[in-house]
CSV table of C-alpha atoms in Angstrom, one decimal:
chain,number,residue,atom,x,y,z
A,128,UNK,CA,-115.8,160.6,90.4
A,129,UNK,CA,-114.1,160.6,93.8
A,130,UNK,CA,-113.6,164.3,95.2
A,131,UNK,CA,-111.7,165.0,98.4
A,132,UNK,CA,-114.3,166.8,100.7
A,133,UNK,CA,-112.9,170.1,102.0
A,134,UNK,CA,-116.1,171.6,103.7
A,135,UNK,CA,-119.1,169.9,105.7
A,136,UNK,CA,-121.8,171.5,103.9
A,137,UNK,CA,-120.5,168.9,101.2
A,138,UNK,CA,-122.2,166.3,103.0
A,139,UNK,CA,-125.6,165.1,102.9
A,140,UNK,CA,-126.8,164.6,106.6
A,141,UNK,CA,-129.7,162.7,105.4
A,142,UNK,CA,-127.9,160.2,103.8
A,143,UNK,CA,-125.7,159.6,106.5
A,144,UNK,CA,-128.0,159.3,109.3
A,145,UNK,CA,-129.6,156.3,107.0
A,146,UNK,CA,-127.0,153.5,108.2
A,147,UNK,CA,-124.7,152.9,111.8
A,148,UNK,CA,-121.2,153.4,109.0
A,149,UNK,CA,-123.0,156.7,108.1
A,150,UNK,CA,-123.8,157.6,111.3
A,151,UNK,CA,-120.0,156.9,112.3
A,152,UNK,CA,-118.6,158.9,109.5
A,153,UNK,CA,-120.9,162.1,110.9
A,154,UNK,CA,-119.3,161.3,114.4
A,155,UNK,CA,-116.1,161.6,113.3
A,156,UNK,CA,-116.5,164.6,111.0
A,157,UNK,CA,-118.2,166.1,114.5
A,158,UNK,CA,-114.9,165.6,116.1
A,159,UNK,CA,-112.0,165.8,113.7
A,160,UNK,CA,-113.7,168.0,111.0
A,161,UNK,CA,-112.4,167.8,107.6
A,162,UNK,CA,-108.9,168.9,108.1
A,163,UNK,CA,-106.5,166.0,109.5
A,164,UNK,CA,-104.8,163.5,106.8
A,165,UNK,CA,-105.4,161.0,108.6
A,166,UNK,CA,-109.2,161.4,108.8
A,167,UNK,CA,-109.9,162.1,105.1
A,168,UNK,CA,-113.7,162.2,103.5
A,169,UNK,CA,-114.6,161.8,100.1
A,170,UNK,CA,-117.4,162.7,98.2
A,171,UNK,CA,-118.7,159.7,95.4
A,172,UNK,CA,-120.9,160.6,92.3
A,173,UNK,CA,-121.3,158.7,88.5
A,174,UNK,CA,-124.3,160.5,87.7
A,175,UNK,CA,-126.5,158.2,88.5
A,176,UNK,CA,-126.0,157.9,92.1
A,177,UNK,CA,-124.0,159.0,94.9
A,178,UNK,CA,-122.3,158.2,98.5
A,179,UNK,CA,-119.5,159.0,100.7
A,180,UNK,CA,-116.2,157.4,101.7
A,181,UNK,CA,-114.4,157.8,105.6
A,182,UNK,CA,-110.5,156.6,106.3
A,183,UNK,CA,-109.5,156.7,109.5
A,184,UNK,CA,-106.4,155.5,110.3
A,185,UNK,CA,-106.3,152.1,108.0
A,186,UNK,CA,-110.0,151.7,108.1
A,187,UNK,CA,-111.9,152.8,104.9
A,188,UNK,CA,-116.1,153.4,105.5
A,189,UNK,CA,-118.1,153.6,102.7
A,190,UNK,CA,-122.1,155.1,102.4
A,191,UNK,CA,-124.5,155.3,99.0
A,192,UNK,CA,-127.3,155.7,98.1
A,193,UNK,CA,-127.6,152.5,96.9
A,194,UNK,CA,-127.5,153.7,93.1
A,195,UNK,CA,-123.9,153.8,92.3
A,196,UNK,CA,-123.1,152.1,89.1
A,197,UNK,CA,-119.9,152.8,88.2
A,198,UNK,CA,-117.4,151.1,90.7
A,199,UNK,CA,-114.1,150.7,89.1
A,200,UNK,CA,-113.2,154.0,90.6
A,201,UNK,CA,-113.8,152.4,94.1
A,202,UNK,CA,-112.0,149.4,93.4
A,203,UNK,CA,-109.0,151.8,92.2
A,204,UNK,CA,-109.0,153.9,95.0
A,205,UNK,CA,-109.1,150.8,97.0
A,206,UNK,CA,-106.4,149.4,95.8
A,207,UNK,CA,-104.1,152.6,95.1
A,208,UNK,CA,-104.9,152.9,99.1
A,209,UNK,CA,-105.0,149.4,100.6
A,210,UNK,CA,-106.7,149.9,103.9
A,211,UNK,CA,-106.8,147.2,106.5
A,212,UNK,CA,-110.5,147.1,106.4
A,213,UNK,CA,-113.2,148.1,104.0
A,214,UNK,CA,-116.5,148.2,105.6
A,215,UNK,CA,-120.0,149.6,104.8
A,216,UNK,CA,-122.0,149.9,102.2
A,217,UNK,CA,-123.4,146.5,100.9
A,218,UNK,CA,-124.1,147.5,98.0
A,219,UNK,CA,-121.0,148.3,96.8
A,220,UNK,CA,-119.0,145.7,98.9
A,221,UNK,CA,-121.3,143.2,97.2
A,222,UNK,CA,-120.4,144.3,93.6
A,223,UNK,CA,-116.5,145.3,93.8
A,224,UNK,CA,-113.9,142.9,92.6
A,225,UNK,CA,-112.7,141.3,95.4
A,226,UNK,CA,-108.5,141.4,94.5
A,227,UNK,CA,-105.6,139.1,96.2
A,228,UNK,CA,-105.0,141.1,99.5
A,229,UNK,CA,-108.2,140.8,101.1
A,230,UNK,CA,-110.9,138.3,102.4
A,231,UNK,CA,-114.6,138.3,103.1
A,232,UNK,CA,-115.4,138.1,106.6
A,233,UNK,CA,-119.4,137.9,108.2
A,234,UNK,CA,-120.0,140.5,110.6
A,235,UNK,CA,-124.1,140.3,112.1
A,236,UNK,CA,-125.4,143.9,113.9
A,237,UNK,CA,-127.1,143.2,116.8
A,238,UNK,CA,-129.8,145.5,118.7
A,239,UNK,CA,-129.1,145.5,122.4
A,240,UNK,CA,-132.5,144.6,124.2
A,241,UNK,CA,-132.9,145.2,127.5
A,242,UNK,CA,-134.3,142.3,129.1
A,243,UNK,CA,-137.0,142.1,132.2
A,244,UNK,CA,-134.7,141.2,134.9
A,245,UNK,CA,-133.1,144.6,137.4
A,246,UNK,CA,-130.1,145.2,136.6
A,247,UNK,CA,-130.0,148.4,138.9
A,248,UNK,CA,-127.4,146.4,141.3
A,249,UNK,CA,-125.0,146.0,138.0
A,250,UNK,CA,-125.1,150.0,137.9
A,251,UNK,CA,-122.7,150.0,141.9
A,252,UNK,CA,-120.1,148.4,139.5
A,253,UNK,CA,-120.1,150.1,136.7
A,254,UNK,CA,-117.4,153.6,136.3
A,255,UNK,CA,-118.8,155.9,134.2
A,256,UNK,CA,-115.4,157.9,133.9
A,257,UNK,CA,-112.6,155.6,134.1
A,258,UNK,CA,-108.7,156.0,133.3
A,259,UNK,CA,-108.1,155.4,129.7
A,260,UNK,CA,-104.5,153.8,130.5
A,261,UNK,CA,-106.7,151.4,132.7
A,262,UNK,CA,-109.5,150.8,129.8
A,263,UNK,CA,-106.5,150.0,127.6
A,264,UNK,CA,-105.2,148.0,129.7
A,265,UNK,CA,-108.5,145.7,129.7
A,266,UNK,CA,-108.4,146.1,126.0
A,267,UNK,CA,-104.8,145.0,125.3
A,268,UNK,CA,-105.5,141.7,127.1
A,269,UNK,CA,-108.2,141.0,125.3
A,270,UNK,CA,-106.9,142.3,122.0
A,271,UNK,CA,-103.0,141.5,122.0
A,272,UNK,CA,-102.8,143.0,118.4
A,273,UNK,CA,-104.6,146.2,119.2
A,274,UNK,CA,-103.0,149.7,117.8
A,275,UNK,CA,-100.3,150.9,120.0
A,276,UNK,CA,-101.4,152.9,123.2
A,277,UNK,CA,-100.6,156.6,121.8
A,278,UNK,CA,-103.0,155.9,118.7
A,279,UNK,CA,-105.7,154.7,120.6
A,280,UNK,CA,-104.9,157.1,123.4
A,281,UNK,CA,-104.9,160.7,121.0
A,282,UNK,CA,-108.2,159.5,119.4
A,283,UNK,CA,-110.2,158.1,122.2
A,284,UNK,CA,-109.6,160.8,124.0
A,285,UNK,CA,-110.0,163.1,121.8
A,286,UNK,CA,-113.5,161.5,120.4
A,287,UNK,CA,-114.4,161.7,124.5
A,288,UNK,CA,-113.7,165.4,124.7
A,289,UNK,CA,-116.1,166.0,121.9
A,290,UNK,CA,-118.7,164.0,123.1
A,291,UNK,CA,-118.8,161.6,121.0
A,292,UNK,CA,-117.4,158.7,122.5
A,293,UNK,CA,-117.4,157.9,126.3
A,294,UNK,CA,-115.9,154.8,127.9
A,295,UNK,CA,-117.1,152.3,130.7
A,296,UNK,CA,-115.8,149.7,133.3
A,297,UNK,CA,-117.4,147.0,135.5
A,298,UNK,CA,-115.8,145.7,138.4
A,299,UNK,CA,-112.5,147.0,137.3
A,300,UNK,CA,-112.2,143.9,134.7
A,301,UNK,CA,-114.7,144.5,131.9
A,302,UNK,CA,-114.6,147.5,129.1
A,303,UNK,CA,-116.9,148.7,126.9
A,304,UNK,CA,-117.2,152.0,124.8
A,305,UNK,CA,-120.0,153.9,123.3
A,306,UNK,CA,-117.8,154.6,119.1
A,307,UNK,CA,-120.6,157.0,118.5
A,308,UNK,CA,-123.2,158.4,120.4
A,309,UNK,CA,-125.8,160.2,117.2
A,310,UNK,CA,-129.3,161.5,117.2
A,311,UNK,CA,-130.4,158.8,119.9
A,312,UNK,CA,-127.9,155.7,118.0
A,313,UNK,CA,-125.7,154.4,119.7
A,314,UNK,CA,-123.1,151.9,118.8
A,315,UNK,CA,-121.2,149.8,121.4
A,316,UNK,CA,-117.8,148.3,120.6
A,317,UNK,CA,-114.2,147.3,122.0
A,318,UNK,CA,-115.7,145.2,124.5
A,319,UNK,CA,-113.0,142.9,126.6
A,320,UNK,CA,-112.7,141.3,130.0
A,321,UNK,CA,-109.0,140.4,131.5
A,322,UNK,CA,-108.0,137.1,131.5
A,323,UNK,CA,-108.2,136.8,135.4
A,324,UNK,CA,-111.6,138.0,135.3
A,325,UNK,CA,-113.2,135.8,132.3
A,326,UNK,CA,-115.6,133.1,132.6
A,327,UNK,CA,-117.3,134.7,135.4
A,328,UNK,CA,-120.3,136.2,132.8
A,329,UNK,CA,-119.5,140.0,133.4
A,330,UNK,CA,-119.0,140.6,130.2
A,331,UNK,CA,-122.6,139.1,130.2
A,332,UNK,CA,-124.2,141.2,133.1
A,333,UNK,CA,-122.2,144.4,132.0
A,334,UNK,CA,-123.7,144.2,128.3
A,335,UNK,CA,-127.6,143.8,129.7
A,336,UNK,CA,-126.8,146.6,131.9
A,337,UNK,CA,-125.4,148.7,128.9
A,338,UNK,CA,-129.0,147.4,127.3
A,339,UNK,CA,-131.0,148.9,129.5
A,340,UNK,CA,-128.6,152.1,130.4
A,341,UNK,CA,-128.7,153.2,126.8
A,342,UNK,CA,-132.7,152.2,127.0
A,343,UNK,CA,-133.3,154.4,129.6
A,344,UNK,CA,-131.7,157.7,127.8
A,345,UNK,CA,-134.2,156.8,125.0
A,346,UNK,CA,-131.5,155.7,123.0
A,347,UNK,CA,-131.3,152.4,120.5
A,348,UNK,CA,-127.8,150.9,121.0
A,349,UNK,CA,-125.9,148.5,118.4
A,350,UNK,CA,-123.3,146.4,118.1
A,351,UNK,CA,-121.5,144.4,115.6
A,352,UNK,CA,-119.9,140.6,115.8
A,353,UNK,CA,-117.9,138.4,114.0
A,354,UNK,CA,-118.8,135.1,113.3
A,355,UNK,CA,-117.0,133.8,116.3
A,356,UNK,CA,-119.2,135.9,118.9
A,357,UNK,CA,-122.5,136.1,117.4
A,358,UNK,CA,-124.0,133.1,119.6
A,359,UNK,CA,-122.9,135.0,122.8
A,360,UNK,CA,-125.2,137.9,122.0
A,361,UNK,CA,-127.8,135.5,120.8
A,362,UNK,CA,-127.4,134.0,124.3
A,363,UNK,CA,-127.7,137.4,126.3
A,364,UNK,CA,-131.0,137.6,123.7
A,365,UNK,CA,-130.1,140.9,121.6
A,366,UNK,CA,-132.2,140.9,118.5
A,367,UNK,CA,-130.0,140.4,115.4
A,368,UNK,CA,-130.6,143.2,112.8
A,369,UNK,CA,-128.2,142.0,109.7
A,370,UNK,CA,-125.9,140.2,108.3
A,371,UNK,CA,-123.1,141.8,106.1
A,372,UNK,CA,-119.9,141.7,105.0
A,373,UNK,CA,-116.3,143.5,105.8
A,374,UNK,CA,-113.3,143.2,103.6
A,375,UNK,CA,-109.8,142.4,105.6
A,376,UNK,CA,-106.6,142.3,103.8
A,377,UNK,CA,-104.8,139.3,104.1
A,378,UNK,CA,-101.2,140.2,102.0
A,379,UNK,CA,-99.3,141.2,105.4
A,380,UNK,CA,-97.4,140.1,108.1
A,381,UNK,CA,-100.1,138.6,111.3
A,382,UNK,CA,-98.8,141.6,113.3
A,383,UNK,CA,-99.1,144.1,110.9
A,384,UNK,CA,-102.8,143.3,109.9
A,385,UNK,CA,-103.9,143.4,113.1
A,386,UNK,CA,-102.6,146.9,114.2
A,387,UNK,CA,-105.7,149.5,113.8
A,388,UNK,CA,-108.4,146.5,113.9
A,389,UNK,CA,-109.5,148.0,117.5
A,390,UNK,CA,-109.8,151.6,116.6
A,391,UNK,CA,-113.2,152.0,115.7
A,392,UNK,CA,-114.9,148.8,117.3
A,393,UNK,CA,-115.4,145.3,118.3
């Protein structure tokens, strides 16, 4: 059974806080609550085991306990919704019928480890409050497909405010951004240098910094990659966690697919 959640002592914290996608769905819940369309929660149960599902925007997030059985309602609701991207819990990625409008895709969580070298004289560079226009700006050269300013605007700001998101620059040509910020987890994402700028390693020097930042506040700090990135962060030497899968849909126009990809992360 899939119920709409109307009230946050529906959740189960515990449960949540097990996994980064759970962890994300809590952030958001902190900042948005349960009363937007666009951020909708659902609450999963067959008797057996139970979990929770998160869309935001064209994202869908899914967390069990890893005892669900029954998945046809899933794969329904999936379907009867078509989000861009389903992304979560592997054990019920892993066991739903994968239909004609999406594709598998590898994704790898990394650990950021902060290395031995100072990286104090990264900190002169760094703006810990910068203009969102500008941050999008970065962004939007390095993700020509990302959702349209005002989207990304309303809810980065708005996940700011809350403190649940905060933003960074370094030397005015690489961003980065904290998604969520819970119980000492952190998970980095939207990370982009300009094209004038690349090739010069600070998205390199920015990410070690972010390492040991996040390191210093007692904090573990994650991020996620896509096939296509993961040697970088082996490079910078960030300890890979696990491998796992997302599910993208494929049935729709390049431009189309792409909007909402840079919401969340990456």
């Amino acid at each position: 059974m899939i119920k709409l959640i109307g009230q946050e002592n529906e959740f189960d914290r515990k449960l949540l806080l097990r996994t980064l996608s759970g962890r994300k769905m809590l952030a958001y819940l902190r900042a948005y609550g349960t009363g937007y369309d666009f951020c909708r929660f659902y609450k999963i149960s067959d008797g057996i085991g139970k979990g929770f599902m998160f869309m935001i925007n064209s994202t869908l997030i899914i967390c069990d306990d890893d005892k669900l059985e029954n998945f046809g309602e899933i794969e329904l609701f999936i379907s009867m919704n078509l989000p861009f991207r389903v992304e979560g819990s592997q054990h019920i990625l892993q066991n739903i019928g994968l239909n004609e409008h999406y594709q598998q895709l590898n994704r790898t969580v990394f650990e950021l480890i902060p290395d031995s070298q100072p990286v104090e004289s990264f900190e002169n560079h760094v703006d810990f409050n910068p203009s969102l226009p500008e941050v999008y700006g970065i962004l939007s050269e390095g993700f020509p497909n990302i959702a349209d300013f005002s989207l990304w605007y309303t809810d980065t700001s708005h996940r700011c405010r809350h403190g649940i998101s905060r933003t960074f620059t370094y030397r005015n040509s690489t961003t980065a951004s904290a998604v969520f910020d819970v119980e000492n987890v952190v998970l980095i994402g939207q990370v982009a240098t300009t094209e004038s700028a690349r090739g010069r390693g600070y998205a390199r020097d920015f990410l070690r910094w972010l390492a040991g930042f996040f390191n210093g506040l007692g904090k573990k700090a994650y991020l996620m990659a896509l096939d296509v990135r993961v040697s970088f962060y082996h490079e910078i030497g960030f300890r890979e966690v696990e491998k796992e899968i997302v599910l993208e849909r494929v049935d729709v126009e390049k431009e189309s697919l792409m909007k909402g990809k840079l919401t969340n992360e990456q």
